[in-house]
Amino acid sequence: MMKNKLATKIFTYLLIFSLFILIFLFFFQVIFIDTFYEWTKTRTIKKLSEDILITQNDTSLYDKFDKISYQENVCIELSNNNGDNLYSSHGNNCRFRSKTIKRNFIKSNKKTNTFNLVNNFTKEKSIMNAKKLSNNLYIFISTSLIPLDSTISIIEKQLIVVSAVVLLLSIIVAYFISKRLSDPIIKISKAADLIAKGKLKTNFETTSDIKELIDLTNSLNDMKNELEKTEELKKDLMANVSHDLKTPLTMIKAYAELILDININDKEKCINNLNIIIEEVNRLNNLVNDILVLTKVESNLDKLEKTEFDLIKLIEKIVKQHNIYVIKDGYNICFNHDNIDKLIIEADKKKIEQVIYNLLNNALNYTGDDKKVIIKIEDDDKDYTIMVIDSGKGIDKKEIDHIFDRYYRSKKNHKRYVYGTGLGLSIVKNILLTHNYDYGVTSIKNKGTTFYFKIKKDA
């Protein structure tokens, strides 16, 4: 398919439109002028006839007829039921009298009728409107149709000149309009090509004052900014995943070499080294699993399997699973669900379990020196709000909007996660989005952070 430039398209359409207007004028002014002229004259005498009906009892009626006849260039005649003239205006328009037509109309007993007349000698045409005013009074208004041949000839010549001028002006106007409309779009298109080639620092700009083009430019700049963030996140993700993969692999290799080097009879050292290898393999396995889960959730490949279950029992189960950290590392995990003994919801149980699990792991990673983490459920009129609260250093306001991005905190300082892989919050966000749950985070500097999500009661 042949491609056309936008400027050429706009120019062509405007030119075709101008030609269409000129063709329309030609048909209207030349071809159909006789028809339009006759229709206008007929309409005029009908309107006069209607107006005269209102003033028929006026004592100065004849004077008014003379005035109307002169102003509108028509002939007005009044007759009785015998066809005798009671009044006839003066002038050239009254030379087309036809007594036969008048008498026939009076005998027909019709209220009104319009007749086309032709003079047998001069072949001139005229139009007459006949109307019954009362039982013994009839009015006949007629006007001649002046031949328009000479007028049409003059109009044709004039139209040729006008068409040439209009066409020239149309070409000039079409050129400037097409340039004005197409230049900003061409500029935007070139910027888009540069971004498609990987030059994400390119900005979309426009000098146009057209609202739609300004909105388009702003939207494309927003898109470009999001692409920059995505590209940066992709680089960070690759760097951080590489880091998380490299560290356990290095440790596995080192401890495997130690096993080879130490005396095989030193069973205690062998067991310690093998346990470290198993721990690092588990870390690698968790990282790979989280990457797979995140990929499925973001690609909508993992469909929801909703069932009804007790959320309180689920959270109690997760807290119990984390008792190892309470016993081993001295953490304090509290679960408060005052006045709520049972909370039945319909959701994907495995995914909600993963949400609670990841939020709890995140809180354990970043809670304060008191090592306290609180899971809390609040009940209001519309929602159940599930909160996971730590007592850590908090999050800067600038970072809160990005806290659910993959590996976001690693931009400043990559942290080796004690419990988790660094992808947990991103998984949480995507699972909550698929459930249509509102979620968010609040934080106070040096006092702690609260992650929460809401489940509507009518959901």
Coordinates of C-alpha atoms in Angstrom, one line a residue:
M1 CA 0.0 0.0 0.0
M2 CA 1.4 3.4 -1.0
K3 CA 2.2 5.7 1.9
N4 CA 1.3 9.4 1.7
K5 CA 2.7 12.2 3.8
L6 CA 0.3 13.8 6.3
A7 CA 0.9 17.3 4.8
T8 CA 0.1 15.9 1.3
K9 CA -3.1 14.3 2.6
I10 CA -4.3 17.4 4.4
F11 CA -3.4 19.6 1.3
T12 CA -5.3 17.2 -1.0
Y13 CA -8.4 17.1 1.2
L14 CA -8.6 20.9 1.6
L15 CA -8.2 21.3 -2.2
I16 CA -10.9 18.7 -3.0
F17 CA -13.2 20.5 -0.5
S18 CA -12.6 23.8 -2.3
L19 CA -13.3 22.3 -5.7
F20 CA -16.5 20.7 -4.3
I21 CA -17.7 24.2 -3.1
L22 CA -16.9 25.7 -6.5
I23 CA -18.8 22.9 -8.3
F24 CA -21.7 23.3 -6.0
L25 CA -21.8 27.1 -6.7
F26 CA -21.7 26.4 -10.4
F27 CA -24.7 24.1 -10.3
F28 CA -26.6 26.4 -7.9
Q29 CA -25.8 29.6 -9.7
V30 CA -26.0 28.4 -13.3
I31 CA -27.8 25.1 -13.8
F32 CA -30.5 25.4 -11.1
I33 CA -30.9 29.2 -11.1
D34 CA -34.2 29.1 -13.2
T35 CA -35.8 26.6 -10.9
F36 CA -34.7 28.5 -7.8
Y37 CA -35.9 31.8 -9.3
E38 CA -39.3 30.3 -10.1
W39 CA -39.6 28.8 -6.6
T40 CA -38.7 32.1 -5.0
K41 CA -41.3 34.0 -7.1
T42 CA -44.0 31.5 -6.3
R43 CA -43.2 31.6 -2.6
T44 CA -43.4 35.5 -2.7
I45 CA -46.8 35.7 -4.2
K46 CA -48.2 33.0 -1.9
K47 CA -46.9 34.9 1.1
L48 CA -48.4 38.2 -0.2
S49 CA -51.7 36.4 -0.7
E50 CA -51.7 35.2 3.0
D51 CA -50.9 38.7 4.2
I52 CA -53.7 40.4 2.1
L53 CA -56.2 38.0 3.7
I54 CA -55.6 39.6 7.0
T55 CA -56.2 43.2 5.7
Q56 CA -59.2 42.6 3.4
N57 CA -61.7 44.7 5.4
D58 CA -59.4 47.7 5.6
T59 CA -60.9 50.9 4.0
S60 CA -57.5 51.8 2.5
L61 CA -57.1 48.3 1.0
Y62 CA -56.6 49.5 -2.6
D63 CA -53.9 52.0 -1.6
K64 CA -52.1 49.2 0.1
F65 CA -52.5 47.0 -3.0
D66 CA -51.0 49.7 -5.1
K67 CA -48.0 50.0 -2.7
I68 CA -47.4 46.2 -2.6
S69 CA -47.7 46.0 -6.4
Y70 CA -45.1 48.7 -6.8
Q71 CA -42.7 47.4 -4.1
E72 CA -42.9 43.6 -5.0
N73 CA -43.3 44.2 -8.8
V74 CA -46.5 42.1 -8.9
C75 CA -50.0 42.4 -10.4
I76 CA -52.9 42.3 -8.0
E77 CA -56.5 41.9 -9.1
L78 CA -59.8 41.5 -7.2
S79 CA -62.8 39.8 -8.8
N80 CA -66.3 38.8 -7.7
N81 CA -68.0 35.4 -8.4
N82 CA -68.9 36.5 -11.9
G83 CA -65.2 37.1 -12.8
D84 CA -65.8 40.9 -13.0
N85 CA -62.7 43.0 -12.0
L86 CA -63.3 45.1 -8.8
Y87 CA -59.7 46.2 -8.7
S88 CA -56.5 45.9 -10.8
S89 CA -53.1 47.4 -10.0
H90 CA -51.2 49.2 -12.7
G91 CA -47.9 48.3 -14.3
N92 CA -46.3 45.9 -16.8
N93 CA -47.0 42.8 -14.6
C94 CA -50.7 43.1 -15.3
R95 CA -50.4 42.4 -19.0
F96 CA -50.8 38.7 -18.4
R97 CA -54.6 38.5 -17.8
S98 CA -56.4 35.3 -18.4
K99 CA -60.1 35.5 -17.8
T100 CA -60.6 31.8 -18.6
I101 CA -58.3 30.7 -15.8
K102 CA -59.9 33.1 -13.4
R103 CA -63.4 31.9 -14.2
N104 CA -62.4 28.2 -14.0
F105 CA -60.8 28.8 -10.5
I106 CA -64.0 30.6 -9.3
K107 CA -66.2 27.6 -10.6
S108 CA -63.8 25.1 -9.0
N109 CA -64.7 26.4 -5.5
K110 CA -61.1 25.8 -4.4
K111 CA -59.6 28.0 -1.7
T112 CA -56.3 28.5 -3.4
N113 CA -54.3 27.4 -6.5
T114 CA -51.2 28.4 -8.4
F115 CA -51.0 28.6 -12.2
N116 CA -48.0 28.8 -14.6
L117 CA -48.9 31.1 -17.6
V118 CA -47.3 31.6 -21.0
N119 CA -48.0 34.5 -23.3
N120 CA -48.9 33.0 -26.7
F121 CA -47.4 36.0 -28.6
T122 CA -44.2 36.8 -26.6
K123 CA -43.7 33.4 -25.0
E124 CA -43.0 35.1 -21.8
K125 CA -43.8 33.2 -18.6
S126 CA -45.6 34.3 -15.5
I127 CA -47.0 32.8 -12.3
M128 CA -50.4 33.5 -10.8
N129 CA -51.7 32.6 -7.3
A130 CA -55.5 32.6 -7.0
K131 CA -57.2 32.8 -3.6
K132 CA -60.8 32.9 -2.4
L133 CA -61.2 35.6 0.2
S134 CA -64.9 35.3 0.8
N135 CA -68.1 34.0 -1.0
N136 CA -68.1 36.9 -3.4
L137 CA -64.4 38.0 -3.4
Y138 CA -61.3 36.5 -5.1
I139 CA -57.8 37.8 -5.3
F140 CA -55.3 37.0 -8.1
I141 CA -51.6 37.9 -7.7
S142 CA -49.3 37.4 -10.6
T143 CA -45.7 38.1 -11.5
S144 CA -43.7 37.7 -14.7
L145 CA -40.7 35.5 -14.9
I146 CA -38.0 37.5 -16.6
P147 CA -35.8 35.4 -18.9
L148 CA -32.4 34.9 -17.2
D149 CA -30.3 33.9 -20.2
S150 CA -28.2 37.1 -20.2
T151 CA -28.0 37.1 -16.4
I152 CA -26.7 33.5 -16.4
S153 CA -24.1 34.4 -19.1
I154 CA -22.8 37.2 -16.9
I155 CA -22.8 34.9 -13.8
E156 CA -20.9 32.2 -15.7
K157 CA -18.1 34.7 -16.7
Q158 CA -18.1 36.0 -13.1
L159 CA -17.9 32.5 -11.7
I160 CA -14.9 31.6 -13.8
V161 CA -13.0 34.6 -12.4
V162 CA -14.2 33.9 -8.9
S163 CA -13.3 30.2 -9.2
A164 CA -9.7 31.0 -10.3
V165 CA -9.2 33.4 -7.4
V166 CA -10.8 31.0 -4.9
L167 CA -8.8 28.1 -6.2
L168 CA -5.5 30.0 -5.9
L169 CA -6.4 31.1 -2.4
S170 CA -7.4 27.6 -1.5
I171 CA -4.0 26.3 -2.6
I172 CA -2.2 28.9 -0.5
V173 CA -4.4 28.3 2.5
A174 CA -4.3 24.5 2.2
Y175 CA -0.5 24.6 2.0
F176 CA -0.1 26.7 5.2
I177 CA -2.8 24.7 7.1
S178 CA -1.3 21.4 6.1
K179 CA 2.2 22.6 7.2
R180 CA 0.8 23.9 10.5
L181 CA -0.9 20.7 11.3
S182 CA 1.7 18.2 10.0
D183 CA 4.9 19.8 11.2
P184 CA 4.2 19.2 15.0
I185 CA 3.1 15.6 14.2
I186 CA 6.2 15.0 12.1
K187 CA 8.4 16.3 14.9
I188 CA 6.7 14.0 17.4
S189 CA 7.1 11.1 15.0
K190 CA 10.9 11.7 14.7
A191 CA 11.2 11.8 18.5
A192 CA 9.3 8.5 18.7
D193 CA 11.7 7.0 16.1
L194 CA 14.7 8.0 18.3
I195 CA 13.1 6.5 21.4
A196 CA 12.4 3.3 19.4
K197 CA 16.1 3.1 18.7
G198 CA 16.9 3.2 22.4
K199 CA 17.5 7.0 22.8
L200 CA 15.3 7.3 25.9
K201 CA 16.6 10.8 26.8
T202 CA 14.8 12.3 23.8
N203 CA 11.9 14.6 24.8
F204 CA 8.7 15.1 22.9
E205 CA 8.2 18.9 22.2
T206 CA 5.6 20.9 20.3
T207 CA 5.1 24.6 19.5
S208 CA 1.5 23.9 18.4
D209 CA -1.4 25.5 20.3
I210 CA -3.8 22.6 19.4
K211 CA -5.0 21.0 22.6
E212 CA -5.0 17.5 21.3
L213 CA -1.4 17.8 20.1
I214 CA -0.4 19.3 23.5
D215 CA -2.1 16.4 25.3
L216 CA -0.5 13.9 23.0
T217 CA 3.0 15.4 23.6
N218 CA 2.4 15.3 27.4
S219 CA 1.2 11.7 27.3
L220 CA 4.2 10.6 25.2
N221 CA 6.6 12.4 27.6
D222 CA 4.9 10.5 30.5
M223 CA 5.3 7.3 28.6
K224 CA 8.9 8.1 27.9
N225 CA 9.6 8.7 31.6
E226 CA 8.0 5.4 32.5
L227 CA 10.1 3.6 29.8
E228 CA 13.2 5.2 31.4
K229 CA 12.1 3.9 34.8
T230 CA 11.4 0.5 33.4
E231 CA 14.8 0.4 31.7
E232 CA 16.6 1.5 34.8
L233 CA 14.6 -1.1 36.9
K234 CA 15.6 -3.8 34.3
K235 CA 19.2 -2.9 34.6
D236 CA 19.0 -2.9 38.4
L237 CA 17.1 -6.2 38.4
M238 CA 19.8 -7.9 36.3
A239 CA 22.5 -6.5 38.5
N240 CA 20.8 -7.4 41.7
V241 CA 19.8 -10.9 40.6
S242 CA 23.3 -11.5 39.4
H243 CA 24.6 -10.4 42.8
D244 CA 22.1 -12.6 44.6
L245 CA 23.1 -15.6 42.4
K246 CA 26.8 -15.0 42.6
T247 CA 27.1 -14.8 46.4
P248 CA 25.5 -18.2 47.2
L249 CA 27.3 -19.8 44.3
T250 CA 30.6 -18.5 45.5
M251 CA 29.9 -19.8 49.0
I252 CA 28.7 -23.2 47.7
K253 CA 32.0 -23.5 45.8
A254 CA 34.1 -22.4 48.7
Y255 CA 32.5 -24.7 51.2
A256 CA 32.6 -27.6 48.8
E257 CA 36.3 -27.1 48.4
L258 CA 36.7 -27.0 52.2
I259 CA 35.0 -30.4 52.4
L260 CA 37.6 -31.7 49.9
D261 CA 40.5 -30.2 51.9
I262 CA 39.5 -31.2 55.4
N263 CA 40.0 -34.7 56.8
I264 CA 36.9 -36.8 56.0
N265 CA 37.0 -38.1 59.6
D266 CA 36.2 -34.6 60.9
K267 CA 32.5 -35.2 60.8
E268 CA 31.4 -32.0 62.7
K269 CA 33.1 -29.7 60.2
C270 CA 31.7 -31.7 57.2
I271 CA 28.2 -31.4 58.6
N272 CA 28.6 -27.6 59.3
N273 CA 29.9 -27.0 55.7
L274 CA 27.2 -29.1 54.2
N275 CA 24.5 -27.2 56.1
I276 CA 25.9 -23.9 54.8
I277 CA 25.8 -25.3 51.2
I278 CA 22.2 -26.5 51.7
E279 CA 21.2 -23.1 53.1
E280 CA 22.7 -21.3 50.1
V281 CA 21.0 -23.7 47.7
N282 CA 17.7 -22.9 49.5
R283 CA 18.4 -19.2 48.9
L284 CA 19.0 -19.8 45.2
N285 CA 15.8 -21.9 45.1
N286 CA 13.7 -19.2 46.8
L287 CA 15.1 -16.5 44.4
V288 CA 14.3 -18.6 41.3
N289 CA 10.8 -19.3 42.7
D290 CA 10.1 -15.6 43.4
I291 CA 11.2 -14.6 39.9
L292 CA 8.9 -17.3 38.4
V293 CA 6.0 -16.2 40.6
L294 CA 6.5 -12.5 39.7
T295 CA 6.7 -13.3 36.0
K296 CA 3.5 -15.3 36.1
V297 CA 1.6 -12.7 38.1
E298 CA 2.8 -9.7 35.9
S299 CA 2.0 -11.6 32.7
N300 CA -1.5 -12.7 34.0
L301 CA -0.5 -16.3 33.4
D302 CA -1.5 -17.4 36.9
K303 CA -5.3 -17.3 37.2
L304 CA -7.0 -16.8 40.5
E305 CA -8.6 -19.8 42.2
K306 CA -11.0 -18.2 44.6
T307 CA -12.4 -20.2 47.6
E308 CA -13.9 -19.2 50.9
F309 CA -11.5 -19.5 53.9
D310 CA -10.9 -18.0 57.4
L311 CA -8.3 -15.3 57.0
I312 CA -7.6 -15.2 60.8
K313 CA -6.7 -18.9 60.8
L314 CA -4.5 -18.4 57.8
I315 CA -2.6 -15.5 59.5
E316 CA -2.2 -17.6 62.7
K317 CA -0.7 -20.4 60.7
I318 CA 1.8 -18.0 59.1
V319 CA 2.8 -16.5 62.4
K320 CA 3.3 -20.0 63.8
Q321 CA 5.6 -20.9 60.9
H322 CA 7.7 -17.9 61.8
N323 CA 8.1 -18.9 65.5
I324 CA 11.6 -20.2 64.5
Y325 CA 12.7 -16.5 64.3
V326 CA 11.1 -15.8 67.7
I327 CA 13.0 -18.7 69.3
K328 CA 16.2 -18.4 67.4
D329 CA 16.6 -14.6 66.9
G330 CA 14.4 -13.1 69.7
Y331 CA 11.8 -11.5 67.4
N332 CA 8.4 -10.6 68.8
I333 CA 5.5 -11.2 66.4
C334 CA 2.0 -10.0 67.6
F335 CA -1.3 -10.7 65.9
N336 CA -4.1 -8.4 67.0
H337 CA -7.7 -9.1 65.8
D338 CA -9.8 -7.6 68.5
N339 CA -13.5 -8.4 68.4
I340 CA -13.0 -10.5 65.2
D341 CA -12.9 -14.2 65.9
K342 CA -13.6 -15.3 62.4
L343 CA -13.1 -13.6 59.1
I344 CA -14.4 -15.5 56.1
I345 CA -13.3 -14.1 52.7
E346 CA -13.5 -15.3 49.1
A347 CA -10.1 -15.1 47.5
D348 CA -7.2 -17.1 46.2
K349 CA -6.0 -18.7 49.4
K350 CA -2.4 -19.5 48.3
K351 CA -1.9 -16.0 46.9
I352 CA -3.2 -14.2 50.0
E353 CA -1.0 -16.5 52.1
Q354 CA 1.9 -15.3 50.0
V355 CA 1.0 -11.7 50.5
I356 CA 0.9 -12.1 54.3
Y357 CA 4.1 -14.2 54.2
N358 CA 6.0 -11.6 52.1
L359 CA 4.8 -8.6 54.2
L360 CA 5.8 -10.3 57.4
N361 CA 9.2 -11.2 56.0
N362 CA 9.7 -7.6 54.9
A363 CA 8.8 -6.4 58.4
L364 CA 11.2 -8.8 60.0
N365 CA 14.0 -7.5 57.7
Y366 CA 13.4 -3.8 58.6
T367 CA 12.0 -3.7 62.1
G368 CA 13.8 -1.8 64.8
D369 CA 16.1 -2.9 67.6
D370 CA 13.2 -4.1 69.6
K371 CA 12.6 -6.7 66.9
K372 CA 8.8 -6.2 67.2
V373 CA 6.4 -6.8 64.4
I374 CA 2.6 -6.4 64.6
I375 CA -0.1 -7.9 62.4
K376 CA -3.4 -6.1 62.9
I377 CA -6.9 -6.4 61.5
E378 CA -9.3 -3.4 61.8
D379 CA -13.0 -3.5 61.1
D380 CA -14.9 -0.4 59.8
D381 CA -18.2 0.1 58.0
K382 CA -17.0 -0.8 54.6
D383 CA -13.7 -2.7 54.8
Y384 CA -11.5 -5.0 56.7
T385 CA -8.0 -3.5 56.8
I386 CA -5.0 -5.9 57.3
M387 CA -1.9 -4.1 58.5
V388 CA 1.7 -5.3 59.0
I389 CA 3.6 -2.9 61.2
D390 CA 7.4 -2.7 62.0
S391 CA 9.3 -0.3 64.3
G392 CA 12.2 0.4 61.9
K393 CA 13.7 3.6 60.5
G394 CA 10.9 4.3 58.2
I395 CA 10.8 5.2 54.5
D396 CA 11.5 8.6 52.9
K397 CA 8.5 10.2 51.3
K398 CA 10.2 10.3 48.0
E399 CA 10.7 6.5 48.1
I400 CA 7.1 5.5 49.1
D401 CA 5.7 5.7 45.6
H402 CA 8.4 3.3 44.4
I403 CA 8.6 0.9 47.4
F404 CA 6.6 -1.8 45.6
D405 CA 9.0 -1.8 42.6
R406 CA 11.3 -4.7 42.2
Y407 CA 14.6 -4.2 44.1
Y408 CA 13.9 -0.5 44.5
R409 CA 15.9 -0.1 47.7
S410 CA 18.9 -1.6 46.1
K411 CA 19.3 1.5 44.0
K412 CA 21.0 3.2 46.9
N413 CA 22.6 0.2 48.7
H414 CA 22.1 -3.4 47.8
K415 CA 21.1 -5.3 50.9
R416 CA 21.4 -9.1 51.3
Y417 CA 18.0 -10.1 52.6
V418 CA 18.0 -12.3 55.7
Y419 CA 14.4 -13.4 55.0
G420 CA 13.4 -13.2 51.4
T421 CA 14.8 -12.3 48.0
G422 CA 13.9 -8.6 47.5
L423 CA 11.0 -9.4 45.1
G424 CA 8.4 -9.9 47.8
L425 CA 6.8 -6.4 47.7
S426 CA 6.5 -6.5 43.9
I427 CA 4.7 -9.9 44.2
V428 CA 2.4 -8.5 46.9
K429 CA 1.4 -5.5 44.7
N430 CA 0.6 -7.7 41.7
I431 CA -1.4 -10.2 43.7
L432 CA -3.4 -7.4 45.4
L433 CA -4.1 -5.8 42.0
T434 CA -5.5 -9.1 40.6
H435 CA -7.8 -9.2 43.6
N436 CA -8.8 -5.6 43.2
Y437 CA -7.8 -4.8 46.8
D438 CA -6.7 -1.3 47.7
Y439 CA -3.3 -1.3 49.2
G440 CA -0.6 1.1 50.4
V441 CA 2.1 2.0 52.9
T442 CA 2.4 4.7 55.5
S443 CA 5.7 5.5 57.3
I444 CA 7.0 7.8 60.0
K445 CA 10.7 8.5 60.1
N446 CA 12.5 6.6 62.9
K447 CA 9.2 5.3 64.2
G448 CA 8.2 2.5 61.7
T449 CA 6.3 1.6 58.6
T450 CA 2.8 0.1 58.1
F451 CA 2.0 -1.9 55.0
Y452 CA -1.8 -2.5 54.5
F453 CA -4.4 -3.8 52.2
K454 CA -8.2 -3.6 52.4
I455 CA -10.9 -6.2 51.7
K456 CA -14.3 -4.8 51.0
K457 CA -17.1 -6.4 53.0
D458 CA -19.4 -6.7 50.0
A459 CA -16.7 -8.3 47.8

